[in-house]
PDB file of C-alpha atoms and ligand atoms in Angstrom:
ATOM      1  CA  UNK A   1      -4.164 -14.579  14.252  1.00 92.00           C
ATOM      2  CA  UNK A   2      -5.699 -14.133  11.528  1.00 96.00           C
ATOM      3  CA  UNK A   3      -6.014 -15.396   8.372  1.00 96.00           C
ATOM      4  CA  UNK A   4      -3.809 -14.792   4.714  1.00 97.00           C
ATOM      5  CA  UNK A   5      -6.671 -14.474   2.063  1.00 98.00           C
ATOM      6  CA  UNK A   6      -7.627 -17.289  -0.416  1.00 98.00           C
ATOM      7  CA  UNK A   7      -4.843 -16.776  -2.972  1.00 98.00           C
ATOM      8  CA  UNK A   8      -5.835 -20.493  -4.310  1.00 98.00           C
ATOM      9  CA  UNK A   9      -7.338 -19.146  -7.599  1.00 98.00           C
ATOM     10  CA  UNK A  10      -3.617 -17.396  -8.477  1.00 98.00           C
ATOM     11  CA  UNK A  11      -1.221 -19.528 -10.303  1.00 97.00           C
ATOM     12  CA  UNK A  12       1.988 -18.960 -11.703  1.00 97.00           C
ATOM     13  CA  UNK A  13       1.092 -17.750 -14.852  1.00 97.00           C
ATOM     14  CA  UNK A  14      -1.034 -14.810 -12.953  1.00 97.00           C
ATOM     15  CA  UNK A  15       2.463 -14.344 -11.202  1.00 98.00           C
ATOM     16  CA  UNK A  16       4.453 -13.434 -14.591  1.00 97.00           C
ATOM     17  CA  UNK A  17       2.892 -10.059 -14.556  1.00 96.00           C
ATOM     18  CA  UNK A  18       1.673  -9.172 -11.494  1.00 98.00           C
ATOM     19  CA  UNK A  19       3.699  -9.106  -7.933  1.00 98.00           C
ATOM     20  CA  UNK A  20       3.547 -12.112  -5.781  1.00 98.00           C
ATOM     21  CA  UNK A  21       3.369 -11.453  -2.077  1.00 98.00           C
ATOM     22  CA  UNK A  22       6.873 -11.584  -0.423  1.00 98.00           C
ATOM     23  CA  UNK A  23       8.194 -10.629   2.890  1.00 98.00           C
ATOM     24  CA  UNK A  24       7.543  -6.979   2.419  1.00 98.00           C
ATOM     25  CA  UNK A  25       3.628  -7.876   2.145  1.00 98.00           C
ATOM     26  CA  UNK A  26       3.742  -9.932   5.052  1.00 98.00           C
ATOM     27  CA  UNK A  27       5.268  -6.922   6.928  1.00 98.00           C
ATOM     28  CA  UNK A  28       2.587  -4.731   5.747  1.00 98.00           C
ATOM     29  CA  UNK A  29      -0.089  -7.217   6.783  1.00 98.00           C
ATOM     30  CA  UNK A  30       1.678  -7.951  10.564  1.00 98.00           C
ATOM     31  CA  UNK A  31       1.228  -4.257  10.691  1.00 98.00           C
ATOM     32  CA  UNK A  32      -2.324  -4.107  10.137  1.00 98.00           C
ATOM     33  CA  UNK A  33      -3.062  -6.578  12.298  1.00 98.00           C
ATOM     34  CA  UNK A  34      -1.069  -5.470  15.107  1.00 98.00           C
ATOM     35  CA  UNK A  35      -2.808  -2.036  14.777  1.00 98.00           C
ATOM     36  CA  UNK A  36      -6.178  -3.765  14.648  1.00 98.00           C
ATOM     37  CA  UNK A  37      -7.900  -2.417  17.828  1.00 98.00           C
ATOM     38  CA  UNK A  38      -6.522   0.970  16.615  1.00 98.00           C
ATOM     39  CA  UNK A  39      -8.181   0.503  12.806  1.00 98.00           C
ATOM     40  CA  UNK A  40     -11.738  -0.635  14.206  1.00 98.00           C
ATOM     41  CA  UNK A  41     -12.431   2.127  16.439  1.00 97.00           C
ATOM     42  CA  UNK A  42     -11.821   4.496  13.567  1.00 98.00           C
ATOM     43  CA  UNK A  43     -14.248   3.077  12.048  1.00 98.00           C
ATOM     44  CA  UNK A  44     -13.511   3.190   8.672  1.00 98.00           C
ATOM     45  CA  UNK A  45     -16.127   4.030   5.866  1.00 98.00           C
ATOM     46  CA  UNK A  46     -13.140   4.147   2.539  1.00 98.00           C
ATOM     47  CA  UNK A  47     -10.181   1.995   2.466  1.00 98.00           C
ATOM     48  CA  UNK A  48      -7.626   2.630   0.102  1.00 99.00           C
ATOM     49  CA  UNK A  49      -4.918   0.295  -1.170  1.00 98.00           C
ATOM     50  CA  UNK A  50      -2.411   2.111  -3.507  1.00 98.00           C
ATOM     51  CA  UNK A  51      -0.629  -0.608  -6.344  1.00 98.00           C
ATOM     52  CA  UNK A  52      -2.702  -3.564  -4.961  1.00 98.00           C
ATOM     53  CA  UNK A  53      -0.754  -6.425  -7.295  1.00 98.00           C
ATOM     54  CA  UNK A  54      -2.682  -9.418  -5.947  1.00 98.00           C
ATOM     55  CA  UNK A  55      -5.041  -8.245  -3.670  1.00 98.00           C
ATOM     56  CA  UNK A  56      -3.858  -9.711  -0.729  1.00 98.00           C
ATOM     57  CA  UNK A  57      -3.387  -6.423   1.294  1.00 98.00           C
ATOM     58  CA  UNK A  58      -6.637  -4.753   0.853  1.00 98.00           C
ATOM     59  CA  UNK A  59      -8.515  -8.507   1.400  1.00 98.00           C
ATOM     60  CA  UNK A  60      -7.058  -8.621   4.244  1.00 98.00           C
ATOM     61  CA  UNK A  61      -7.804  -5.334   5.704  1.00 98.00           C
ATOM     62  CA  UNK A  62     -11.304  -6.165   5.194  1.00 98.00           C
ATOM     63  CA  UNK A  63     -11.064  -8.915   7.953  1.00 98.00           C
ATOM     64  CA  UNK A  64     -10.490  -6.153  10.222  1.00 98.00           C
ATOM     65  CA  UNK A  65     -12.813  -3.216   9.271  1.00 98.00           C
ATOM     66  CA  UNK A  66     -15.797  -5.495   8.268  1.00 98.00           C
ATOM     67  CA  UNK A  67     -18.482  -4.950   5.675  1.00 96.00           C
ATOM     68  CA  UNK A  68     -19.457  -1.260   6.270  1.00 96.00           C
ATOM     69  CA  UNK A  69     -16.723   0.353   4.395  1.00 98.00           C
ATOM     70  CA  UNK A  70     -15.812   0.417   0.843  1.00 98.00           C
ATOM     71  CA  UNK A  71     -12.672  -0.915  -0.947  1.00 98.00           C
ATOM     72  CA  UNK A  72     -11.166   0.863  -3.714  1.00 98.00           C
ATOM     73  CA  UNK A  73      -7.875  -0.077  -4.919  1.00 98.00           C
ATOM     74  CA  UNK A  74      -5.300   1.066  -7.845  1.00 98.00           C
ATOM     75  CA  UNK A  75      -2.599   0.075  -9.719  1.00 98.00           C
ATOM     76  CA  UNK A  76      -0.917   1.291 -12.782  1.00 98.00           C
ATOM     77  CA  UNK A  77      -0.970  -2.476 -14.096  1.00 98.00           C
ATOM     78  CA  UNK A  78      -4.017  -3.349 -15.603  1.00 98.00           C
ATOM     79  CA  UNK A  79      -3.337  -7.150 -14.647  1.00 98.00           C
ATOM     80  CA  UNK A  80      -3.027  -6.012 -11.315  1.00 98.00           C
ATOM     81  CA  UNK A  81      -6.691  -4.414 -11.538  1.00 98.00           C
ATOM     82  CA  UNK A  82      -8.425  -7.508 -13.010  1.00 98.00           C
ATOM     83  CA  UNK A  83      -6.213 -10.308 -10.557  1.00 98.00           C
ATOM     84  CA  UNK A  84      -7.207  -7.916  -7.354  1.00 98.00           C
ATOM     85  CA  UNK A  85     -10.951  -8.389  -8.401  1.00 98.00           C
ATOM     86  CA  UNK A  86     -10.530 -11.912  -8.435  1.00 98.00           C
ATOM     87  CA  UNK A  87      -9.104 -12.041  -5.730  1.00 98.00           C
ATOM     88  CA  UNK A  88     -11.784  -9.644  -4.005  1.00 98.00           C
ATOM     89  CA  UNK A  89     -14.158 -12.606  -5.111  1.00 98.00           C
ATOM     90  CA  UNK A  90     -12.255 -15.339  -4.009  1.00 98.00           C
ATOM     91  CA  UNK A  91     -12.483 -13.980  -0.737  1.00 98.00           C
ATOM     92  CA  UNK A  92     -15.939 -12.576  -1.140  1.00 98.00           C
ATOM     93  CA  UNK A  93     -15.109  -8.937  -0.234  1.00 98.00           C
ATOM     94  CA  UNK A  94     -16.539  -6.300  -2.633  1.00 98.00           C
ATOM     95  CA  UNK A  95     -13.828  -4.393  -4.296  1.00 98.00           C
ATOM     96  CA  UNK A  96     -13.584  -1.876  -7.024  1.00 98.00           C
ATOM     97  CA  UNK A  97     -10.182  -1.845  -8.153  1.00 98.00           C
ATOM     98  CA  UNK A  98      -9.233   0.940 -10.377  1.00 98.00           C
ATOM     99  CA  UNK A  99      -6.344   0.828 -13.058  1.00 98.00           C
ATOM    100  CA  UNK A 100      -4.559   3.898 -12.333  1.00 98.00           C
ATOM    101  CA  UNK A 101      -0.849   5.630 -11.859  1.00 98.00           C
ATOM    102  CA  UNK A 102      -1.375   6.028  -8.488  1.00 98.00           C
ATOM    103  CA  UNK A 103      -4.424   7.696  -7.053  1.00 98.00           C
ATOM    104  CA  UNK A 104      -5.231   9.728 -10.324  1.00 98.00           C
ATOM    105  CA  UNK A 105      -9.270  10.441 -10.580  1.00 98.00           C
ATOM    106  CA  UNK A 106      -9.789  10.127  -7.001  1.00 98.00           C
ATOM    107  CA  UNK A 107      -9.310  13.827  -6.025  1.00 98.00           C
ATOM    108  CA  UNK A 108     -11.618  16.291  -5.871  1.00 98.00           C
ATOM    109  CA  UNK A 109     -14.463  13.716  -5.029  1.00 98.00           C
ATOM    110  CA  UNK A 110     -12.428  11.691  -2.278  1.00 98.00           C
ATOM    111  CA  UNK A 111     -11.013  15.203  -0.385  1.00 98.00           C
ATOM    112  CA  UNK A 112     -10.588  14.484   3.376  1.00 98.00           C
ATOM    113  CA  UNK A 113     -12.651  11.066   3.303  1.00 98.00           C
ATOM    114  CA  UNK A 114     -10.311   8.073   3.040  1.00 98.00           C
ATOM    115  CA  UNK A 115      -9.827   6.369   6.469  1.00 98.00           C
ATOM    116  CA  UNK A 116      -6.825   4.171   5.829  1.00 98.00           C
ATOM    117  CA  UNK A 117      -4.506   4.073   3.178  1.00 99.00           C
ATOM    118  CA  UNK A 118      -1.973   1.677   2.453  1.00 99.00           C
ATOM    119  CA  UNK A 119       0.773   1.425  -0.255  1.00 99.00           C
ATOM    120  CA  UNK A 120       3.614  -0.994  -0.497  1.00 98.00           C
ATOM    121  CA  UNK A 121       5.426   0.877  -3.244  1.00 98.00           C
ATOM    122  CA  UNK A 122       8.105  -0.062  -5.768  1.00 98.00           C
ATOM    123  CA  UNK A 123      10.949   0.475  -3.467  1.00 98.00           C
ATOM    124  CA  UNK A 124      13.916  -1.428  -5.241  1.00 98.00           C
ATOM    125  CA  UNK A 125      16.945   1.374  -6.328  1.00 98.00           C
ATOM    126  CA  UNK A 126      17.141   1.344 -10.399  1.00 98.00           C
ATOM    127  CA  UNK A 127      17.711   3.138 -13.004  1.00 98.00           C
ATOM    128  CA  UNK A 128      14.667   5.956 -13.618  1.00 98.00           C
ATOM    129  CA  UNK A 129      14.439   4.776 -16.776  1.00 97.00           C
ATOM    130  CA  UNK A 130      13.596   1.026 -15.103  1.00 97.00           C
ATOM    131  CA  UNK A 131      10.702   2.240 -13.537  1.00 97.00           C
ATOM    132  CA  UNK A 132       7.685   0.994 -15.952  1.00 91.00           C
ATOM    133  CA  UNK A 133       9.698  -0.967 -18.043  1.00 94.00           C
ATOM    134  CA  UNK A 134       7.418  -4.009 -18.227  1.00 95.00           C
ATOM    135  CA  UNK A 135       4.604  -4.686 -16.111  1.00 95.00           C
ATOM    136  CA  UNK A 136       6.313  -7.001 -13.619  1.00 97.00           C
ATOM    137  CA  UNK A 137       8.806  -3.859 -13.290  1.00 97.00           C
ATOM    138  CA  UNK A 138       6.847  -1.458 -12.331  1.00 97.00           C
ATOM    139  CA  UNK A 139       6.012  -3.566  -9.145  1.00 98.00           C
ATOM    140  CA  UNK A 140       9.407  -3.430  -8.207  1.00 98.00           C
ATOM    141  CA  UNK A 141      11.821  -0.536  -9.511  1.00 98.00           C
ATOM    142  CA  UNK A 142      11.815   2.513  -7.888  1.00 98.00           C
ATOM    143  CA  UNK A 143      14.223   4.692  -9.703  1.00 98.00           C
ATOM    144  CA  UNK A 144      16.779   6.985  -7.825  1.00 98.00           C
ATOM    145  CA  UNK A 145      16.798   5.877  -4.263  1.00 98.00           C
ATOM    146  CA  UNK A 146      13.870   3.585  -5.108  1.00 98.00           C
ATOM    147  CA  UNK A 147      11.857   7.206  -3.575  1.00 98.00           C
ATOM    148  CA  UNK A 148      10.851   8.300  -7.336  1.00 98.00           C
ATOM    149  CA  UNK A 149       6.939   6.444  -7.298  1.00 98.00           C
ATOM    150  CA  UNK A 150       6.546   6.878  -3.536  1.00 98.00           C
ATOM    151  CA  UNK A 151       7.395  10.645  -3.305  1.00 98.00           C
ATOM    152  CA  UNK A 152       5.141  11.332  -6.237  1.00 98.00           C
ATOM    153  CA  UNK A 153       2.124  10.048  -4.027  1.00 98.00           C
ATOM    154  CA  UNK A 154       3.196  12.133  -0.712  1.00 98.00           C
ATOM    155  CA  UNK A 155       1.481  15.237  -1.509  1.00 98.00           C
ATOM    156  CA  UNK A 156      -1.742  13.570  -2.386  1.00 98.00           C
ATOM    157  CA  UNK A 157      -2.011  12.135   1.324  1.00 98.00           C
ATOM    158  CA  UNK A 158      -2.800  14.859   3.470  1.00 98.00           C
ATOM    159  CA  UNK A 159      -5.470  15.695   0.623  1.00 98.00           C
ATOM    160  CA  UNK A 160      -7.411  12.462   0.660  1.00 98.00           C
ATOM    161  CA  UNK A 161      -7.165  11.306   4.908  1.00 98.00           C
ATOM    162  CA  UNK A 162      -9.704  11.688   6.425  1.00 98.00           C
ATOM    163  CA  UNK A 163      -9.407  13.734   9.828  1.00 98.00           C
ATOM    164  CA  UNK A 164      -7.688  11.117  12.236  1.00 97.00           C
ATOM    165  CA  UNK A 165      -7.243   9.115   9.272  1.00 98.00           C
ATOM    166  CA  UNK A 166      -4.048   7.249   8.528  1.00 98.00           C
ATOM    167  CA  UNK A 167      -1.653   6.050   5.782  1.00 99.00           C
ATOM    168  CA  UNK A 168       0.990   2.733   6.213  1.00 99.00           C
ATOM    169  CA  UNK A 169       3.411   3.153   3.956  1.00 99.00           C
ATOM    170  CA  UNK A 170       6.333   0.166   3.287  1.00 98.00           C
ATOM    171  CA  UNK A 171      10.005   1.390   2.890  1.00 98.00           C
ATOM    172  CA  UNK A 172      13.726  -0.124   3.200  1.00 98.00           C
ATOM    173  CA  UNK A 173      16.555   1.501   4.117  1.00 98.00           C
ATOM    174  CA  UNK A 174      17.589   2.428   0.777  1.00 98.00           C
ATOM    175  CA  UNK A 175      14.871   5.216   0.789  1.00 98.00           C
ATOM    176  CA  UNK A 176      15.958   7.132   3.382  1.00 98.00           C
ATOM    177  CA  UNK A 177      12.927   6.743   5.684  1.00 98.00           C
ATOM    178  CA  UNK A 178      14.436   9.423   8.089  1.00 98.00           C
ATOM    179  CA  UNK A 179      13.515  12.103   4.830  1.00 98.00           C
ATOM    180  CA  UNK A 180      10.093  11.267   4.154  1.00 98.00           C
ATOM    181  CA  UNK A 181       9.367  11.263   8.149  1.00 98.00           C
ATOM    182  CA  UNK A 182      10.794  14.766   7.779  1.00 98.00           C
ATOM    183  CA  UNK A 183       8.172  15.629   5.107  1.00 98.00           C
ATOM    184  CA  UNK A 184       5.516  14.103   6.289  1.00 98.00           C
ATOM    185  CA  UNK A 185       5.779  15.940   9.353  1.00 98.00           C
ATOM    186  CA  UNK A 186       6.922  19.234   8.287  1.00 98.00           C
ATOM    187  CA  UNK A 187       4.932  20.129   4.928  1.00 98.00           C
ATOM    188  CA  UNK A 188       2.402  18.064   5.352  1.00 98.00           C
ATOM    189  CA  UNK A 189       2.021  18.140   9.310  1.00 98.00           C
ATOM    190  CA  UNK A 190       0.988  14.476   9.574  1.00 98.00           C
ATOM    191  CA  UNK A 191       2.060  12.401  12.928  1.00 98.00           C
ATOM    192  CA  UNK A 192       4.510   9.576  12.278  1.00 98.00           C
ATOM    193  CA  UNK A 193       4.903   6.260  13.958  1.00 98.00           C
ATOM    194  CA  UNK A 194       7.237   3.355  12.973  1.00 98.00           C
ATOM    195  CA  UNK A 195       4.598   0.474  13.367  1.00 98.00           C
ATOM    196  CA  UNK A 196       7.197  -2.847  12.344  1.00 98.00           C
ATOM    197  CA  UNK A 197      10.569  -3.306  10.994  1.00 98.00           C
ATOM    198  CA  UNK A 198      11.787  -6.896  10.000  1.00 98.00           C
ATOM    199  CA  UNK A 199      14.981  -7.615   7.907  1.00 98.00           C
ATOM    200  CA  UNK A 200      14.551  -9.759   4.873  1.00 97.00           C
ATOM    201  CA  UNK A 201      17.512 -11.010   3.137  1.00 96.00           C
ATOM    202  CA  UNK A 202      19.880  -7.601   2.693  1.00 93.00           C
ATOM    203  CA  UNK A 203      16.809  -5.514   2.883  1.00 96.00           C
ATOM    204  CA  UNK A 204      15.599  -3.355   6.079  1.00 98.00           C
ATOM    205  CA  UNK A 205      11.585  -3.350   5.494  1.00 98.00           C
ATOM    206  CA  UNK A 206       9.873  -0.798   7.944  1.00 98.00           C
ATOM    207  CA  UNK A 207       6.450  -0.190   8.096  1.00 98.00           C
ATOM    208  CA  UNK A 208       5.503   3.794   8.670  1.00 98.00           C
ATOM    209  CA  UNK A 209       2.472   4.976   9.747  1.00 98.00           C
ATOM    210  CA  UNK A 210       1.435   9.027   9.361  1.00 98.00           C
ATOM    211  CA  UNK A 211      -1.898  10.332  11.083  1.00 98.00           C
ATOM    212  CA  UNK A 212      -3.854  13.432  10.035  1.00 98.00           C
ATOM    213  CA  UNK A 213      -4.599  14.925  13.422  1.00 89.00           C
TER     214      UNK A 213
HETATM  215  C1  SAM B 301       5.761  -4.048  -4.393  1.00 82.88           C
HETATM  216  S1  SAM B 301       4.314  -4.259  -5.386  1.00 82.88           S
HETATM  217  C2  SAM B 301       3.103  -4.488  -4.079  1.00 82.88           C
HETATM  218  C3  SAM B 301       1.895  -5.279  -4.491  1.00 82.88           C
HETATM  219  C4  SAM B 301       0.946  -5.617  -3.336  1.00 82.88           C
HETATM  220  N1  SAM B 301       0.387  -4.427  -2.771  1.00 82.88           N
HETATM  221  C5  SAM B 301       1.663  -6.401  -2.270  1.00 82.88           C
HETATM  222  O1  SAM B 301       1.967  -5.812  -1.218  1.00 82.88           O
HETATM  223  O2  SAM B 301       1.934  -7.589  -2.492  1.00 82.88           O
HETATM  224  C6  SAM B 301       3.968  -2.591  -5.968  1.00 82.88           C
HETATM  225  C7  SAM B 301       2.673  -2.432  -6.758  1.00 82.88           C
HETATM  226  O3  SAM B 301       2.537  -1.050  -7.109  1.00 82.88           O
HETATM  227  C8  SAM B 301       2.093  -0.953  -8.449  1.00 82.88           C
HETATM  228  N2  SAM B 301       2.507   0.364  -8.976  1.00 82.88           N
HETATM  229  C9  SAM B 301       3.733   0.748  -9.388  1.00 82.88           C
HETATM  230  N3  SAM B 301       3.723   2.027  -9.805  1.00 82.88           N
HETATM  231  C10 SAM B 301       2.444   2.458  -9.652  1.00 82.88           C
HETATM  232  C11 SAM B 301       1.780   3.692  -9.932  1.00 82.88           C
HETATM  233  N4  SAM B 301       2.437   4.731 -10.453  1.00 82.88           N
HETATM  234  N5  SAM B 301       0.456   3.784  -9.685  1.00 82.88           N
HETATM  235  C12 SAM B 301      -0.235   2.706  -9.177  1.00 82.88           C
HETATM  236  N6  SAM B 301       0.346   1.518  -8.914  1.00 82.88           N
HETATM  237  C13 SAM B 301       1.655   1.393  -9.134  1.00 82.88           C
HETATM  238  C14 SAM B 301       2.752  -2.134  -9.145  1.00 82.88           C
HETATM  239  O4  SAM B 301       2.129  -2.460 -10.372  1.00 82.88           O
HETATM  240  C15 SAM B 301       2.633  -3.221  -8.058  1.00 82.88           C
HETATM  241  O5  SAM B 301       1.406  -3.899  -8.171  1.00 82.88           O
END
């Protein structure tokens, strides 16, 4: 099994403004690890982590894919940026984390390139006008169906995966998972797999997978 990363150097204060890893990133980190063999022999050269928070995910994704690939992350809060640094030195894995709404600046120059991308979105149903309310909400709210930040970024996948590259994406029930599986597939003609599902509390987490084939 391996390891959580080094989160030591995080402490509650860091936690006020930046999202501290729950359930749904454990379900998203299960699922990289159970895909493991599947990761390595892609052998990834980028990793992507969309709204990174901590750090955690993209740390631990290194464990897997190993030195010879590099790390970018985003997030729209710039606390996010500097805490997923420090956490990228904590845990002595190179990362350049980029404050961002989403994956804005990456295309032209990452077309067709990025091996694996990951996003844990905010997923929580809210009000649209919620969504970026403070920096702690914008980890969290997710506006009508909680879909409003995660089908903004759909589009952009196909665009950036490499070919045989792939993209986990967390959901709950409340965003219709069936829908985006349906988009995914047919505008974007991506293959789908449902890698986990756990229940947390009320919530239904699922971990989806699409593949650019
Ligand atoms: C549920 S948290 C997940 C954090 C971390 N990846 C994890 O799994 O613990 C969602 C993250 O997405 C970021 N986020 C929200 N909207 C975003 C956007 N438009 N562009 C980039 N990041 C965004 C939030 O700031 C937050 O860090």
């Amino acid at each position: 099994m391996l390891p959580t990363p080094d989160l030591s150097h995080l402490t509650s204060k860091d936690y006020r403004n930046v999202y501290e890893p729950a359930e749904d990133t454990f379900l998203l980190l299960d699922s990289l690890e159970e895909d493991q063999e599947y990761i390595k022999q892609l052998k990834p050269k980028i990793c992507l982590e969309i709204g990174s928070g901590s750090g955690c995910v993209i740390t631990f994704l290194e464990q897997i894919v190993g030195k010879n690939s590099v790390y970018l992350t985003t997030d729209i809060n710039p606390e996010a940026a500097k805490i997923t640094q420090r956490t990228g030195k904590q845990n002595k894995v190179k990362i350049d984390a980029i404050n961002t709404d989403l994956v804005n600046g990456l295309l032209p120059r990452l077309e067709n390139s990025v091996d694996i991308i990951c996003f844990n979105p905010p997923y929580v149903v809210t009000e649209t006008e919620d969504i970026n309310s403070s920096l702690i909400a914008a980890s969290w709210a997710g506006g009508i169906n909680g879909r409003e930040v995660t089908d903004r970024i759909l589009p952009f996948i196909p665009k950036l995966l490499s070919p045989g590259g792939s993209f986990y994406l967390l959901l709950i029930q409340d965003n219709k998972p069936q829908e985006i599986v349906d988009i995914m597939e047919s505008q974007y003609n991506l293959k789908y797999q449902l890698v986990k599902k756990r229940r947390a509390g009320r919530e239904q987490q699922y971990v989806l997978k699409f593949s650019k084939i």
